Amino acid sequence: MNKEVRKCQNCEQDFTIEPEDFQFYEKIKVPLPTRCPECRLQRRLSFRNERVLHHRECNLCEKMIISVFHPSKDNVVYCQQCWWSDKWDPLSYGKDYDFNKPFFKQYKELSKAVPRVGLINANSVNSEYTHLAADNKDCYMLFESSNNERCNHSYWMQVSKDCLDCSFVNNSELCYEVFVAWKCYKLFFSKECRDCTESYFLQDCVGLSNCYGCVGLRNKQYHIFNQPYSKEEYLKILEEKKAQIQQGNIEVLVREFKDFALKNINKYAHIQKSVNSTGNYLLNTKNCLYCFHGYDAENCKYGYHVWRNSKDNMDVSTVGRDAEMVYETINTGINVYNIKFGIQLWGSNSDIFYSESCQGSSNLFGCISLHNENYCILNKQYTKEEYEELIKKIIEHMKSTKEYGEFFPTEVSLFSYNETSANDHFALSKENALKKGFKWKNQDEKVVKPTLIQNKMISVDDSVLGEIIECSHQDKCDDKCTAGFKIIKEELQFYKKMNLPLPRLCPNCRHYQRLKQRNPLKLWQRKCQCAGEKSENKIYQNIAKHKDHTKDQPCPNQFQTSYAPDRPEIVYCESCYQNEVV
Ligand SMILES: [Zn+2]
Ligand SMILES: [Zn+2]
Ligand SMILES: [Zn+2]
Ligand SMILES: [Zn+2]
Ligand SMILES: [Zn+2]
């Protein structure tokens, strides 16, 4: 099979279906996609609210609960206790399939009626404000995270303790403003580090301790801006830097570090111990293409968060813990097999089409909130024979209405575009979102009136608790800014213990500032920027001999990278990078 270039039916850009893609579509028996990978991702993510929480009533026990569903929406929402109980029967919402109506219309009606669970935070202790989370203790505003203790205002944290304002951090402790890290301790304002301790402003470092402002170093201590210092000199300079941090001059230090980082080289992608894989932030992957944030995965494509034994999956956003043959889903994993077009299908599911929030089930088509059921269509029970006969007809019907092979259309989503992670990756103005058929929620109600205005430093003491601090974000009209914010007690203790000033931005703005450090979920074919030793105007001077080319020749290697060609960073191929960074 040759590759085929198609025009996306949504954005009208060309996209390519590769020979191996045909094999996959053949294997799982779905028609070829009509949208490009990006439009597919955007549509999927418009069903995923990760971080916007609301207070509302449980529609069964009528208690006030925290939920990702806004109270003004007319769908039914239960608290976790009610939803998981046998006080209600999801099969009682069952409907006959109507061959005179499009499937998605029927699904939408069912979707409005069947109760959803307000939040997902399994086995959590004192962590009410966490979502898509499990096994956390004493955590607040923590999302997509598991097995953490005392981690606040953070995103995608695993097995970490006492961290604040971090994203994508694993097995770490006492970290602050860290983006992508493994096994770090007392690390501040840093990104893409492993095994680093007691350090500030590091990027792409491994095994550092007591360092400040370093890029691409391995196993060093007492270094400042990649230069060695004696312990005494280091501590003296660090005291000055820490005083600046305490005075709230962090922006100056951030800028200083950014300028330094731009003079250093970057590896084309953060890919380690992986074979034939493209994307970014990959570890221990094999044949994973166009994947971002993945580890222990094989034969996956267009994946975002693919992890822990994820195999033969395509177009998946958060999939793992033994997940195989999964296509066009969000939040699907923990022993799942053969899932097509699904939302939140956690735990021992197999052979499922177009379904949402089901567990322990198999052979479902268009079902919502079922636990341990088999052979159901639109929440109605059938025998195995009836089911098999009927889904053949339904697939034919859906082919005739051009629905089969497409993920749910965005109008089925229970969220507004600006509540979902689609807006994080594909930011749209209200006007544009509405024009493209997405829903939009006005933020007015979220904006709170500050009681403390940030024209001077606000002291780090208990008097600040209960106050509403003004967010100093420049663009107050930014939809994501909450304008004012509170400091929680645990957070204040952290600032005191770590000698940090109070933040100047609201937690939301802080989150998005951190996400800005990440390259887009997109790849460009580029050439290694290592020009050898002869090039003029070089910002970075090679220090080593390069294996792949002579010193008076530029490197011929090419790669796929998430660094767009017009970006200022110096991007090297694996080989040149390895020659320089040891
Ligand atoms: Zn497109
Ligand atoms: Zn309830
Ligand atoms: Zn803000
Ligand atoms: Zn190179
Ligand atoms: Zn080179």
Coordinates of C-alpha atoms in Angstrom, one line a residue, residues 120-316:
I120 CA -12.6 11.2 39.4
N121 CA -10.3 10.9 42.4
A122 CA -10.1 7.3 43.5
N123 CA -8.6 6.3 46.9
S124 CA -7.8 9.9 47.8
V125 CA -7.3 11.2 51.3
N126 CA -8.1 14.8 52.1
S127 CA -7.8 15.7 48.4
E128 CA -11.2 16.9 47.4
Y129 CA -10.0 19.3 44.8
T130 CA -8.2 16.8 42.6
H131 CA -9.4 15.3 39.3
L132 CA -8.3 12.5 37.0
A133 CA -6.4 11.5 40.1
A134 CA -5.9 8.5 42.3
D135 CA -4.2 7.6 45.6
N136 CA -3.3 11.1 46.6
K137 CA -3.0 12.4 50.1
D138 CA -3.4 16.0 51.3
C139 CA -3.3 17.5 47.8
Y140 CA -5.1 20.5 46.5
M141 CA -5.8 21.5 42.9
L142 CA -3.9 18.6 41.5
F143 CA -4.8 17.1 38.2
E144 CA -3.9 14.0 36.1
S145 CA -1.8 12.8 39.0
S146 CA -1.4 9.7 41.3
N147 CA 0.4 8.5 44.4
N148 CA 1.4 12.0 45.7
E149 CA 1.4 13.6 49.1
R150 CA 1.1 17.3 49.8
C151 CA 1.4 18.4 46.2
N152 CA -0.6 21.6 45.4
H153 CA -1.5 23.6 42.3
S154 CA 0.2 21.0 40.1
Y155 CA -0.4 18.9 37.0
W156 CA 0.6 15.4 35.9
M157 CA 2.5 14.5 39.0
Q158 CA 3.4 10.9 39.9
V159 CA 4.8 9.5 43.2
S160 CA 6.0 12.9 44.5
K161 CA 5.9 14.8 47.8
D162 CA 5.7 18.4 48.9
C163 CA 5.8 20.0 45.5
L164 CA 4.1 23.2 44.5
D165 CA 3.5 24.6 41.0
C166 CA 5.0 21.7 39.1
S167 CA 4.0 19.9 35.9
F168 CA 5.1 16.5 34.6
V169 CA 7.2 15.6 37.7
N170 CA 7.9 12.1 38.8
N171 CA 9.3 10.7 42.0
S172 CA 10.4 14.0 43.3
E173 CA 10.3 16.0 46.5
L174 CA 10.2 19.6 47.6
C175 CA 10.2 21.0 44.1
Y176 CA 8.9 24.4 43.0
E177 CA 8.2 25.7 39.5
V178 CA 9.6 22.6 37.9
F179 CA 8.5 21.4 34.4
V180 CA 9.3 17.8 33.5
A181 CA 11.6 16.1 36.0
W182 CA 12.4 12.7 37.4
K183 CA 13.9 12.0 40.9
C184 CA 14.7 15.5 41.9
Y185 CA 14.9 17.0 45.3
K186 CA 14.7 20.7 46.3
L187 CA 14.8 21.8 42.7
F188 CA 13.5 25.3 41.8
F189 CA 12.6 27.1 38.5
S190 CA 13.9 24.2 36.4
K191 CA 13.0 22.0 33.5
E192 CA 13.8 18.7 31.9
C193 CA 16.0 17.4 34.7
R194 CA 16.8 14.1 36.2
D195 CA 18.5 13.3 39.6
C196 CA 19.2 16.9 40.5
T197 CA 19.2 18.3 44.0
E198 CA 19.3 21.6 45.8
S199 CA 19.6 23.6 42.6
Y200 CA 18.0 26.6 40.9
F201 CA 17.4 27.4 37.2
L202 CA 18.5 24.2 35.5
Q203 CA 17.6 22.9 32.1
D204 CA 18.4 19.6 30.6
C205 CA 20.7 18.5 33.4
V206 CA 21.3 15.1 35.0
G207 CA 22.9 14.3 38.4
L208 CA 23.6 17.9 39.5
S209 CA 23.7 19.1 43.0
N210 CA 24.2 22.7 44.3
C211 CA 24.1 24.3 40.9
Y212 CA 22.6 27.5 39.6
G213 CA 21.6 28.4 36.1
C214 CA 23.1 25.4 34.2
V215 CA 22.2 23.9 30.9
G216 CA 23.1 20.5 29.5
L217 CA 25.4 19.4 32.3
R218 CA 25.9 16.0 33.7
N219 CA 27.0 15.0 37.2
K220 CA 28.4 18.3 38.5
Q221 CA 28.3 20.4 41.7
Y222 CA 28.9 24.0 42.6
H223 CA 28.5 25.3 39.0
I224 CA 27.0 28.6 38.1
F225 CA 26.1 29.2 34.4
N226 CA 28.0 26.0 33.5
Q227 CA 31.2 27.3 35.2
P228 CA 32.8 25.6 38.3
Y229 CA 33.2 27.5 41.6
S230 CA 34.6 26.6 44.9
K231 CA 32.0 25.8 47.5
E232 CA 32.6 29.1 49.3
E233 CA 32.3 31.2 46.2
Y234 CA 29.2 29.2 45.1
L235 CA 27.4 29.7 48.4
K236 CA 28.3 33.4 48.5
I237 CA 26.8 34.0 45.0
L238 CA 23.8 31.8 45.7
E239 CA 23.0 33.9 48.8
E240 CA 22.8 37.0 46.5
K241 CA 20.6 35.2 44.1
K242 CA 18.3 33.9 46.8
A243 CA 18.0 37.4 48.2
Q244 CA 16.8 38.5 44.8
I245 CA 14.3 35.7 44.7
Q246 CA 13.0 36.6 48.1
Q247 CA 12.6 40.2 47.0
G248 CA 10.4 39.0 44.2
N249 CA 12.9 39.8 41.4
I250 CA 12.3 36.4 39.9
E251 CA 11.4 37.7 36.4
V252 CA 14.9 39.3 36.1
L253 CA 16.5 36.0 37.0
V254 CA 14.2 34.1 34.6
R255 CA 15.2 36.4 31.8
E256 CA 18.9 36.1 32.7
F257 CA 18.7 32.3 32.6
K258 CA 16.7 32.2 29.4
D259 CA 19.3 34.3 27.6
F260 CA 22.0 32.0 28.8
A261 CA 20.0 28.9 27.8
L262 CA 19.7 30.3 24.2
K263 CA 23.4 30.3 23.9
N264 CA 23.5 26.5 24.5
I265 CA 22.5 23.6 22.4
N266 CA 19.3 21.5 22.6
K267 CA 18.8 17.9 21.6
Y268 CA 16.2 17.7 18.8
A269 CA 13.8 16.0 21.2
H270 CA 13.7 14.6 24.7
I271 CA 13.8 11.0 23.6
Q272 CA 15.7 8.4 25.6
K273 CA 16.1 4.7 25.4
S274 CA 13.7 4.5 22.5
V275 CA 13.8 2.8 19.1
N276 CA 12.3 4.2 15.9
S277 CA 10.3 6.8 17.8
T278 CA 9.4 10.5 17.1
G279 CA 7.7 13.1 19.1
N280 CA 8.9 14.6 22.4
Y281 CA 9.4 13.5 26.0
L282 CA 9.7 9.8 25.3
L283 CA 11.4 7.1 27.4
N284 CA 11.6 3.4 26.7
T285 CA 9.3 3.4 23.6
K286 CA 9.5 1.4 20.4
N287 CA 7.9 2.3 17.1
C288 CA 6.0 5.2 18.6
L289 CA 5.5 7.9 16.1
Y290 CA 4.2 11.4 16.7
C291 CA 3.9 10.7 20.4
F292 CA 4.3 13.2 23.2
H293 CA 4.8 12.4 26.8
G294 CA 5.2 8.6 26.5
Y295 CA 7.0 5.8 28.3
D296 CA 6.9 2.0 28.1
A297 CA 4.9 2.1 24.9
E298 CA 5.1 0.2 21.6
N299 CA 3.6 0.7 18.1
C300 CA 1.6 3.9 19.0
K301 CA 0.9 6.8 16.8
Y302 CA -0.5 10.3 17.4
G303 CA -0.5 9.7 21.1
Y304 CA -0.5 12.2 23.9
H305 CA 0.3 10.7 27.3
V306 CA 0.9 7.1 26.3
W307 CA 2.4 5.1 29.1
R308 CA 2.8 1.9 31.1
N309 CA 2.4 -0.9 28.5
S310 CA 0.5 0.9 25.8
K311 CA 0.5 -1.1 22.6
D312 CA -0.9 -0.8 19.1
N313 CA -2.8 2.4 19.8
M314 CA -3.6 5.4 17.5
D315 CA -5.1 8.8 18.1
V316 CA -5.1 8.4 21.9

